[in-house]
PDB file of C-alpha atoms and ligand atoms in Angstrom:
ATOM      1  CA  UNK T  29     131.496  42.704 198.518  1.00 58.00           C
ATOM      2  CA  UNK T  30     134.442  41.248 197.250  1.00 93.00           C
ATOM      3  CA  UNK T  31     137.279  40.520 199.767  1.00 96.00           C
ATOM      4  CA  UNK T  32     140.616  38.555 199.232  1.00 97.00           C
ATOM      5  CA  UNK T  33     142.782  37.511 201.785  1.00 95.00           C
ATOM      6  CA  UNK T  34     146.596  38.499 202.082  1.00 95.00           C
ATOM      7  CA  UNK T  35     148.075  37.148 204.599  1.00 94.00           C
ATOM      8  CA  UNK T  36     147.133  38.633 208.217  1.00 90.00           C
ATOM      9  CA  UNK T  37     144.560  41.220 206.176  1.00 97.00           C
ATOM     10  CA  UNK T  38     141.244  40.888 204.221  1.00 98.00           C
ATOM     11  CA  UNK T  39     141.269  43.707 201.902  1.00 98.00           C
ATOM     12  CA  UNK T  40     138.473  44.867 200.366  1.00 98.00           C
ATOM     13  CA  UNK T  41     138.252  45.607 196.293  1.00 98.00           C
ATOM     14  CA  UNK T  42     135.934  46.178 193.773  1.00 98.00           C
ATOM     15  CA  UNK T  43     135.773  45.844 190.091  1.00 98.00           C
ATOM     16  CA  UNK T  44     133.256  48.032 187.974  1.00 98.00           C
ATOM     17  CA  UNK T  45     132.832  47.859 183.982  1.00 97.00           C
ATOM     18  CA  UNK T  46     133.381  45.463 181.404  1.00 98.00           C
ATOM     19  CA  UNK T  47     136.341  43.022 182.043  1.00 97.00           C
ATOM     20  CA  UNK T  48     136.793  42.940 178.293  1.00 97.00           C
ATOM     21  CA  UNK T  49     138.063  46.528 178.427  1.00 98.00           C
ATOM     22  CA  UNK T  50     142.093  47.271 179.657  1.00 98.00           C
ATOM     23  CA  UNK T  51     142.354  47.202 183.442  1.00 98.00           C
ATOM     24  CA  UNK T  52     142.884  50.209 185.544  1.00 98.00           C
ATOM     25  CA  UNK T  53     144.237  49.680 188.834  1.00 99.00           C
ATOM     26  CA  UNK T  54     143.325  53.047 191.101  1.00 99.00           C
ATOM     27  CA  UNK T  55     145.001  53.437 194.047  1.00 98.00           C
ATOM     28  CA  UNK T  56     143.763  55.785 197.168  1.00 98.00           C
ATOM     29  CA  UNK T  57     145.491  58.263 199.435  1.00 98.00           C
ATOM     30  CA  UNK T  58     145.735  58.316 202.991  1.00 98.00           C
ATOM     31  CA  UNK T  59     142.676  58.901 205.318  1.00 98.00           C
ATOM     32  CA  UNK T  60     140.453  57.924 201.391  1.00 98.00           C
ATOM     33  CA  UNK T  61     138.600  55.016 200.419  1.00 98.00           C
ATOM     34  CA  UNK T  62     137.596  53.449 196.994  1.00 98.00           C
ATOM     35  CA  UNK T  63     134.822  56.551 196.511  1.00 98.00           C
ATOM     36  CA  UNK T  64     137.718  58.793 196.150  1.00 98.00           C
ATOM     37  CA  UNK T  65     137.280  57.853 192.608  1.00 98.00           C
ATOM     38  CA  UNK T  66     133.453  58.157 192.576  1.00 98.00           C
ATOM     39  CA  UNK T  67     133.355  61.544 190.445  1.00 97.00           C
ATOM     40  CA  UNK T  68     135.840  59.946 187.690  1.00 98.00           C
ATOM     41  CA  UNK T  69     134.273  56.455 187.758  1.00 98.00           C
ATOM     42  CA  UNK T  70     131.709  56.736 185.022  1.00 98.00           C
ATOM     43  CA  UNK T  71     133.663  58.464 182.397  1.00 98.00           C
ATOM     44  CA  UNK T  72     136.783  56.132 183.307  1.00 98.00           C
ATOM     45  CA  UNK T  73     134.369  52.835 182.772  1.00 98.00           C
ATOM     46  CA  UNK T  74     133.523  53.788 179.581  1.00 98.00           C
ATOM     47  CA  UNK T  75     137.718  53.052 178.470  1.00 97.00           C
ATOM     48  CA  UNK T  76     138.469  50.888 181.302  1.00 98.00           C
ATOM     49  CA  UNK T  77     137.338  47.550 183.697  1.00 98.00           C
ATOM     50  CA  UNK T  78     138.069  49.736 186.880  1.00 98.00           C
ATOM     51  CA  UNK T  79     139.483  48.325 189.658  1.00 98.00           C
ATOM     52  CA  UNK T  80     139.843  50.043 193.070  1.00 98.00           C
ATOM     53  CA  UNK T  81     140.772  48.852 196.712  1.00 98.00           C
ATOM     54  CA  UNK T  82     141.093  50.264 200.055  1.00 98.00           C
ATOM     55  CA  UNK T  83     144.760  50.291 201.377  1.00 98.00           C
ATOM     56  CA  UNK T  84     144.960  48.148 204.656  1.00 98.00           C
ATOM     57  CA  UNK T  85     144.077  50.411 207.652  1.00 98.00           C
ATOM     58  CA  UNK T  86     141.842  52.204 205.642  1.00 98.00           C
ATOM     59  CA  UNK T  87     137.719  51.845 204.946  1.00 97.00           C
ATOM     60  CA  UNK T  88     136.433  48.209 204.417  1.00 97.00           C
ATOM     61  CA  UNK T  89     139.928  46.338 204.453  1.00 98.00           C
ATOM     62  CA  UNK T  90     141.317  45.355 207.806  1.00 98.00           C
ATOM     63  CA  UNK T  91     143.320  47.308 209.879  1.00 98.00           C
ATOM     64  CA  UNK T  92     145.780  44.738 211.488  1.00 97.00           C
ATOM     65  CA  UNK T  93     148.618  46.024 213.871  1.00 97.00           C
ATOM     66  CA  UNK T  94     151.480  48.464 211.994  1.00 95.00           C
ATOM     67  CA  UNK T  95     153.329  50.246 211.215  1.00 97.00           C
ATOM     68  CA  UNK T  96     152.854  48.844 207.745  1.00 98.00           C
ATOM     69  CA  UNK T  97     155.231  49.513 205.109  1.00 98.00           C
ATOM     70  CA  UNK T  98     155.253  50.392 201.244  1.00 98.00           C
ATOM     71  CA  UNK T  99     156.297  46.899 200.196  1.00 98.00           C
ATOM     72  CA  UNK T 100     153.107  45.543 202.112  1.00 98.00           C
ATOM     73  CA  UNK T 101     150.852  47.856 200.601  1.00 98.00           C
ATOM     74  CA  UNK T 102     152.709  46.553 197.467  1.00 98.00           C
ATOM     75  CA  UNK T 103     152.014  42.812 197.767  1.00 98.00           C
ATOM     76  CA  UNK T 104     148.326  43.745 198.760  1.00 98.00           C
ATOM     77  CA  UNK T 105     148.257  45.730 195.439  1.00 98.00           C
ATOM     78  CA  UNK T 106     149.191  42.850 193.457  1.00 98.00           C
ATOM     79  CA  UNK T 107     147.035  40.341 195.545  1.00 98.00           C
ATOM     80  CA  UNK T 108     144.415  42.667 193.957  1.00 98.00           C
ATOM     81  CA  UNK T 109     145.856  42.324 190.574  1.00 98.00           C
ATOM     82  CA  UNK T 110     145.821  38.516 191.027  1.00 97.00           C
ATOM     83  CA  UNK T 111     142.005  38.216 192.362  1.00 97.00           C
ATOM     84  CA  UNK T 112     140.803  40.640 189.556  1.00 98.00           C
ATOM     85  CA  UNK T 113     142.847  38.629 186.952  1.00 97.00           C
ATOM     86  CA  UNK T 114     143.964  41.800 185.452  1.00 98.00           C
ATOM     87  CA  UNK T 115     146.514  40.946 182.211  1.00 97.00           C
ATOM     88  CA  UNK T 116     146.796  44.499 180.640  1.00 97.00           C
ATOM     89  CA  UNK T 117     146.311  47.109 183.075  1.00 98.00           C
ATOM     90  CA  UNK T 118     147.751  50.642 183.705  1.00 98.00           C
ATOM     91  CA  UNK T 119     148.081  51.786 187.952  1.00 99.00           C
ATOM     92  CA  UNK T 120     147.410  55.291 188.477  1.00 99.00           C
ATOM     93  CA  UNK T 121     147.970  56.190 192.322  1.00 99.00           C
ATOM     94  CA  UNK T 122     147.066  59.515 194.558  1.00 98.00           C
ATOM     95  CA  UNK T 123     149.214  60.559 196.754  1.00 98.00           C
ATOM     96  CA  UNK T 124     149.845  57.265 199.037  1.00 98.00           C
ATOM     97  CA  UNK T 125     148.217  55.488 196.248  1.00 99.00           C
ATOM     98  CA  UNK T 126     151.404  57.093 193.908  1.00 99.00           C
ATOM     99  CA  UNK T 127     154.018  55.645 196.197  1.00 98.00           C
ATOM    100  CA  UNK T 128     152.287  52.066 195.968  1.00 99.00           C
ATOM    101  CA  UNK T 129     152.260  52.647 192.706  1.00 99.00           C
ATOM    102  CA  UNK T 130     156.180  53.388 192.101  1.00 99.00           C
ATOM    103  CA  UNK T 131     157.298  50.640 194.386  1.00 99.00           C
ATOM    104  CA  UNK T 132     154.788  47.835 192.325  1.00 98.00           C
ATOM    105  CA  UNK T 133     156.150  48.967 189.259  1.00 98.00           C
ATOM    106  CA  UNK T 134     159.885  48.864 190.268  1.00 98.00           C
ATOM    107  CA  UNK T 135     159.052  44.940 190.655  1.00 98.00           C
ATOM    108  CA  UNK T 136     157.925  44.542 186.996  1.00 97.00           C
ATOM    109  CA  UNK T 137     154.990  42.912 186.909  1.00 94.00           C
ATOM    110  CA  UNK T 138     153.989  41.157 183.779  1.00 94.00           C
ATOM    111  CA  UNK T 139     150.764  42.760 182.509  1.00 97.00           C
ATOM    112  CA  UNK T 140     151.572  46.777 183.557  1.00 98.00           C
ATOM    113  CA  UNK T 141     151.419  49.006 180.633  1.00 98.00           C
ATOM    114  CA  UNK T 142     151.764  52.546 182.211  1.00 98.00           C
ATOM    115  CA  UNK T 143     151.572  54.116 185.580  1.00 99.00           C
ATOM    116  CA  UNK T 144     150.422  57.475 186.894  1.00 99.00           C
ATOM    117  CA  UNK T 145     151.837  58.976 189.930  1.00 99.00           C
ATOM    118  CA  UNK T 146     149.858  61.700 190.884  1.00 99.00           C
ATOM    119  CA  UNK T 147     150.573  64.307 193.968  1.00 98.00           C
ATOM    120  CA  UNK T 148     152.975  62.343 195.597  1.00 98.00           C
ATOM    121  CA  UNK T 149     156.595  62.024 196.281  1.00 98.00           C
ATOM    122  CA  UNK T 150     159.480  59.204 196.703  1.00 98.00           C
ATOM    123  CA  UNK T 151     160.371  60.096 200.494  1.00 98.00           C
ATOM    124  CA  UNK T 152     159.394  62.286 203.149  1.00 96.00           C
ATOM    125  CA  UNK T 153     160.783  64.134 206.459  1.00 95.00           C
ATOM    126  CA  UNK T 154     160.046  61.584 208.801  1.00 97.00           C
ATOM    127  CA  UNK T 155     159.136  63.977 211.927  1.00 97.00           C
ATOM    128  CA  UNK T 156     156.052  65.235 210.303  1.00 96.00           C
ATOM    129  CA  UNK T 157     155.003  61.623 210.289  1.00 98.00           C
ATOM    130  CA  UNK T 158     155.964  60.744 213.827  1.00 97.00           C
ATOM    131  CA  UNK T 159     153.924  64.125 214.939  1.00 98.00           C
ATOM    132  CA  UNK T 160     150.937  62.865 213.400  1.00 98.00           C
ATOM    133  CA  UNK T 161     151.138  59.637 214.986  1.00 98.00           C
ATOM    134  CA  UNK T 162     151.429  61.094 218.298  1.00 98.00           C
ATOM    135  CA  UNK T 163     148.214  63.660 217.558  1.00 98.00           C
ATOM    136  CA  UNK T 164     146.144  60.581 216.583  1.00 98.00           C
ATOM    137  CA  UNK T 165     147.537  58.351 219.957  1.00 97.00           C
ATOM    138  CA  UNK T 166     145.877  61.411 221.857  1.00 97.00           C
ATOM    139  CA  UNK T 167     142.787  62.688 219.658  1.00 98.00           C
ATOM    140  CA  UNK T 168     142.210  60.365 216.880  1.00 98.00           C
ATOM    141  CA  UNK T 169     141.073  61.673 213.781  1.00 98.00           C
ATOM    142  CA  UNK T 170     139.062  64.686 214.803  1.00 98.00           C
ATOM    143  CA  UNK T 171     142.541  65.728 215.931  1.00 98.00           C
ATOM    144  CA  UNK T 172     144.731  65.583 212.510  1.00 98.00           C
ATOM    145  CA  UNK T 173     141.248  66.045 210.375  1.00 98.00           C
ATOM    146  CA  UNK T 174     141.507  70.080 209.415  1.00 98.00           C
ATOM    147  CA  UNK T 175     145.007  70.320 208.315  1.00 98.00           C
ATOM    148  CA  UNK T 176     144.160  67.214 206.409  1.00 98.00           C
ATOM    149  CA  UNK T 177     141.659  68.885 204.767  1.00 98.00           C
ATOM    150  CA  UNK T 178     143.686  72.120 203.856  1.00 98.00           C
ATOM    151  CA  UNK T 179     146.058  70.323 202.372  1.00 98.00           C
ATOM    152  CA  UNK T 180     143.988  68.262 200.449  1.00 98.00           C
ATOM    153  CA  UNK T 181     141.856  70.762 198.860  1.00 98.00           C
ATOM    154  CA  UNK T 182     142.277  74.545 197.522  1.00 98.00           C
ATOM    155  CA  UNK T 183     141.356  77.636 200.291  1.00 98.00           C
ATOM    156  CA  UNK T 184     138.395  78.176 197.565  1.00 98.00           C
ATOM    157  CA  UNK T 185     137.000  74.314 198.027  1.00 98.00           C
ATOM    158  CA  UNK T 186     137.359  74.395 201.341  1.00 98.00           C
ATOM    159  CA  UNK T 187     135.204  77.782 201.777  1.00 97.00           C
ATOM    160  CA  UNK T 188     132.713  76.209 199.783  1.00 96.00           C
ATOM    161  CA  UNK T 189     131.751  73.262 201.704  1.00 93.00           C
ATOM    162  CA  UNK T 190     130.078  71.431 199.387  1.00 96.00           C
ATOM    163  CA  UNK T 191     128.452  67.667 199.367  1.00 97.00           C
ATOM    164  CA  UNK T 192     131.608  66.573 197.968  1.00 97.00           C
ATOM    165  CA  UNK T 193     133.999  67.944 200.616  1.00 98.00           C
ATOM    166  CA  UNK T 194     131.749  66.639 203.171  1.00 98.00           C
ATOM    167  CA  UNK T 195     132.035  63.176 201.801  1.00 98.00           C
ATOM    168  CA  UNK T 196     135.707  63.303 201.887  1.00 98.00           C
ATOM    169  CA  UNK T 197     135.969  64.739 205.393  1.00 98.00           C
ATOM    170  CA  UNK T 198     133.313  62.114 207.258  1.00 98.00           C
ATOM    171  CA  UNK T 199     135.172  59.561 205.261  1.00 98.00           C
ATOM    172  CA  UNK T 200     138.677  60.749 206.572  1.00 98.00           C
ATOM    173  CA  UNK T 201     136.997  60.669 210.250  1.00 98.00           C
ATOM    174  CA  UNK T 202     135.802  57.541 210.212  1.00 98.00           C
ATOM    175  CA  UNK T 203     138.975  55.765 209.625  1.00 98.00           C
ATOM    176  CA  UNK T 204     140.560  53.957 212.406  1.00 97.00           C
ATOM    177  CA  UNK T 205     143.053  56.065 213.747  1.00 98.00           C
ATOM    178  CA  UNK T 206     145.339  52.837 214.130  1.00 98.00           C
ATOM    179  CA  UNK T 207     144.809  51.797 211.012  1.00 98.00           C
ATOM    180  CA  UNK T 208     145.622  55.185 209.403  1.00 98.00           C
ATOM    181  CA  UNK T 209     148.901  55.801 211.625  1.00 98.00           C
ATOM    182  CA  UNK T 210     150.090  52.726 210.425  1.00 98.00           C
ATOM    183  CA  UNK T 211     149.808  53.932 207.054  1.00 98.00           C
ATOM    184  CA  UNK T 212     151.892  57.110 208.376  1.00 98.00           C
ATOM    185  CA  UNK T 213     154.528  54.615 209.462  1.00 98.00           C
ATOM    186  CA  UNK T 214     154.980  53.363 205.518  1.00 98.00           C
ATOM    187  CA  UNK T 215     155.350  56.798 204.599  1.00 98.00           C
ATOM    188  CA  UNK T 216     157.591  58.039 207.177  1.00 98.00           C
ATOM    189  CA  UNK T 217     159.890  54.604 206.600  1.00 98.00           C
ATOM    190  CA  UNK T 218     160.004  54.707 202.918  1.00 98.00           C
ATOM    191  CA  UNK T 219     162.556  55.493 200.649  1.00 97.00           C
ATOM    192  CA  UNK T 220     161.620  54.965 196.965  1.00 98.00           C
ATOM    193  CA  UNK T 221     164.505  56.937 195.384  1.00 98.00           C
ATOM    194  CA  UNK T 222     166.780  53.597 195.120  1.00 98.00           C
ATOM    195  CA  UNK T 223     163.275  51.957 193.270  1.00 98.00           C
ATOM    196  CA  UNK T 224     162.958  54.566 190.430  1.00 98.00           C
ATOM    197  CA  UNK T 225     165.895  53.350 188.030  1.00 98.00           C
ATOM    198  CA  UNK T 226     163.974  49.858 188.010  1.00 98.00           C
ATOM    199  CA  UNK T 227     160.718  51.727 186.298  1.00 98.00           C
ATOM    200  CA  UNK T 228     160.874  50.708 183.096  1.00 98.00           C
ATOM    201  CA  UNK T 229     157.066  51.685 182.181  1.00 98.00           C
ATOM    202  CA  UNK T 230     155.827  55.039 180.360  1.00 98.00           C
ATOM    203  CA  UNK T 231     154.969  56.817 184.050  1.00 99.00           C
ATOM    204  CA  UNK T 232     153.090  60.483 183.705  1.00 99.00           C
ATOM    205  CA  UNK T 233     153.078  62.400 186.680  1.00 99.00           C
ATOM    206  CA  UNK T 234     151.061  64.486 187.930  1.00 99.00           C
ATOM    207  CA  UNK T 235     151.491  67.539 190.126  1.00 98.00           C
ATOM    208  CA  UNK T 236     148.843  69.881 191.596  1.00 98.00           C
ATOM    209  CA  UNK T 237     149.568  74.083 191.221  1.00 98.00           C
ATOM    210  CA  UNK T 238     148.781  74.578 195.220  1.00 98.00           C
ATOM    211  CA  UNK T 239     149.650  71.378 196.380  1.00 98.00           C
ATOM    212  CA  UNK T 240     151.684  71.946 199.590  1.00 97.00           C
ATOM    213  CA  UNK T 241     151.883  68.519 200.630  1.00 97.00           C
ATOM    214  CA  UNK T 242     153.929  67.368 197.704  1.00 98.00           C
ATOM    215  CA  UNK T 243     155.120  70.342 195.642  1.00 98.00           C
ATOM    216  CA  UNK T 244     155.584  70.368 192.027  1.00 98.00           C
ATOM    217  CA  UNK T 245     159.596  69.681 192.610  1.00 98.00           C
ATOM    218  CA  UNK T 246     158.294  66.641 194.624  1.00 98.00           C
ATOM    219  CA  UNK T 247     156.976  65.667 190.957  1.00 98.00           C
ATOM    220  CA  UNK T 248     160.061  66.823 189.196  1.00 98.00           C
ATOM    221  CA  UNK T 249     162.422  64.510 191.553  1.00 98.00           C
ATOM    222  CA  UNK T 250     160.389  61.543 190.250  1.00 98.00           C
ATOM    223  CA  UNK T 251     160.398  63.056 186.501  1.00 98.00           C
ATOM    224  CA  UNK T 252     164.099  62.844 186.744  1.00 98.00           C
ATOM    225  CA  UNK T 253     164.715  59.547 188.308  1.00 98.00           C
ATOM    226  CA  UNK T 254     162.424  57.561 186.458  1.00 98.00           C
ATOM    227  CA  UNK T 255     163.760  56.643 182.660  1.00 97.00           C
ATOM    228  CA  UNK T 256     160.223  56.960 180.629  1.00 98.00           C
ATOM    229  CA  UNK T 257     158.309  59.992 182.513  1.00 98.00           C
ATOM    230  CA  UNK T 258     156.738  63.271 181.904  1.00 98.00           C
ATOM    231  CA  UNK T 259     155.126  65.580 183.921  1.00 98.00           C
ATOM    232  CA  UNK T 260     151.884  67.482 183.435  1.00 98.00           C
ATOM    233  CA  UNK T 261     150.439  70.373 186.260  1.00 98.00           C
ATOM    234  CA  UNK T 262     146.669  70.538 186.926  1.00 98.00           C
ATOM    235  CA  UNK T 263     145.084  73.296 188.959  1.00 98.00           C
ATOM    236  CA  UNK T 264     144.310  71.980 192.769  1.00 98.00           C
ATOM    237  CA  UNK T 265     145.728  70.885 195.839  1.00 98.00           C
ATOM    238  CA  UNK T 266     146.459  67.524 196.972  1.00 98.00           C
ATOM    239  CA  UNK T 267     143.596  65.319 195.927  1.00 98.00           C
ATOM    240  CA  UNK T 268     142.005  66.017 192.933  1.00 98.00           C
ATOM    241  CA  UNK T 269     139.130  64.038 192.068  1.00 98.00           C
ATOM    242  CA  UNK T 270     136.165  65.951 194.062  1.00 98.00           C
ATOM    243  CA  UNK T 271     137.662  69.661 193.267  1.00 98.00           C
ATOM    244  CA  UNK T 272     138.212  69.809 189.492  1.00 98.00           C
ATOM    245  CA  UNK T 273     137.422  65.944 188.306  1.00 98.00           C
ATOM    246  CA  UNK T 274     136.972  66.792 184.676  1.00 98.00           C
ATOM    247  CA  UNK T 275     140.298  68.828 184.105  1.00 98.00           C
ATOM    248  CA  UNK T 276     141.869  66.275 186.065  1.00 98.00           C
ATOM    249  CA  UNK T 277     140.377  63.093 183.916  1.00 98.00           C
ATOM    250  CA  UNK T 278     141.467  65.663 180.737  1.00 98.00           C
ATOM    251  CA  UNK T 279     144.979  65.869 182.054  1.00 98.00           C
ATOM    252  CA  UNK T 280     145.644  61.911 182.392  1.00 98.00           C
ATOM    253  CA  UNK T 281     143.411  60.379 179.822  1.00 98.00           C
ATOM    254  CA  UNK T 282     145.339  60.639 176.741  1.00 98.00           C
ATOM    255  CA  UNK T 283     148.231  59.487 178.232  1.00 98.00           C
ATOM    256  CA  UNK T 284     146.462  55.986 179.620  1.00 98.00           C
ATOM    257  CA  UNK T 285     144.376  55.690 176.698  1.00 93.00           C
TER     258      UNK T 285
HETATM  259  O1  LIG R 303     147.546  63.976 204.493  1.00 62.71           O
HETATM  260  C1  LIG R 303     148.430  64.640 203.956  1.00 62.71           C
HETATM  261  O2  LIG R 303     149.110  65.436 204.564  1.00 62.71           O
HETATM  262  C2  LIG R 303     148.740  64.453 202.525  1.00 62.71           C
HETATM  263  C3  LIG R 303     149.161  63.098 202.178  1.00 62.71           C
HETATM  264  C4  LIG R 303     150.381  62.563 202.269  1.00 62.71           C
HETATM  265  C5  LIG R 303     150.340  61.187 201.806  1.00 62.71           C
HETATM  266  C6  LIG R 303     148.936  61.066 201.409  1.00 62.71           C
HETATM  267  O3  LIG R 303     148.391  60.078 200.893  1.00 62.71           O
HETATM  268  O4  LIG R 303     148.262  62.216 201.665  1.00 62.71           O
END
């Protein structure tokens, strides 16, 4: 399994496809790891040399002591870039994954084409961030894991139950609660709104119709700070990939391809 080293963390990224093709850097949510992507992954191979890693604090990368913040997430981002010696590439980022996303792309990188920010938002109220901390200090992830869940996915997907809602929850659980509440840190430090002027890339993003995490005007704050970006609304929550995969490839496709 391919690991690179950055600094005081090992994280742990993948390629899949034909290096030949354009790049496509994927970037993961909170409480995710690289099979976030798992339902997409064939159909986006057949366009793209994929390329996914798990944030620090998060599945096979190390979880070294935080609170982290978006600018290390960043430079572990492009330490990715670098190992997968990706030239042309687009980044398209999910929720956490979205504010890596806008913060690698306000430093310019030579080689990034377009950028996707999808369910995610430029700055948060911190105390929602600090209360999570505190729940995971005292009951780790069994104690955040249901709210994370309804506000990842639709009341409908969540009734269901199915094998690939499962997968998402057991993945959120077995994170290291450290590890993950130092990604809360980055989230509830970061302000991205000062970063948006220096996108200079065509950026699409994306919103979800029920997301209550980060709401469509969430999406529309970005649309209107960033020079080159349009929006475009897809039916789900928070995280797309396992509810409605295909609509959700359909709605970002044409736009990367
Ligand atoms: O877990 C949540 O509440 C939703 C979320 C915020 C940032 C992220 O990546 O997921």
């Amino acid at each position: 399994m391919p690991i690179l080293n950055n600094g005081d963390c090992r994280i742990y990224w993948r390629g899949d496809g034909d290096t030949q093709l354009p790049g496509l850097l994927l970037g993961n949510s909170l409480g995710t790891d690289i099979t976030l992507w798992d339902p997409m992954l064939e159909s986006l191979m057949r366009h793209f040399y994929v390329v996914r890693f798990d944030t620090r604090g998060h599945g096979g990368s190390d979880a070294p002591p935080g609170p982290y913040s978006i600018d290390q997430l960043a430079d572990d981002a492009q330490a990715v870039i670098a190992a997968a010696r990706l030239t042309h590439y687009h980044y398209w980022g999910i929720s956490l994954g979205g504010m890596i996303g806008m913060e690698l792309a306000a430093r310019k990188p030579t080689g990034l084409k377009k950028l996707v920010l999808s369910h995610t938002a430029a700055e948060f109220d911190p105390g929602i961030w600090d209360q999570r901390i505190a729940a995971l200090k005292t009951g780790g992830m069994s104690a955040i894991i249901d709210g994370v869940i309804g506000r990842f996915f639709t009341p409908e997907f969540v009734l269901q139950n199915n094998i690939r809602l499962k997968r998402i929850r057991n993945i959120a659980l077995s994170q290291a609660p450290a590890g993950y509440a130092a990604c809360c840190g980055a989230i509830r430090d970061m302000d991205l709104y000062p970063r948006l002027a220096r996108i200079q890339v065509p950026t699409l993003v994306v919103v979800g119709e029920s997301d209550l995490s980060t709401p469509e005007a969430r999406g529309q704050a970005l649309v209107d700070h960033i020079k080159d970006a349009r929006m475009v609304k897809v039916k789900s929550a928070h995280i797309a990939p396992p509810e409605i995969p295909t609509e959700y490839l359909a709605a970002v496709l044409p736009f990367i391809s």
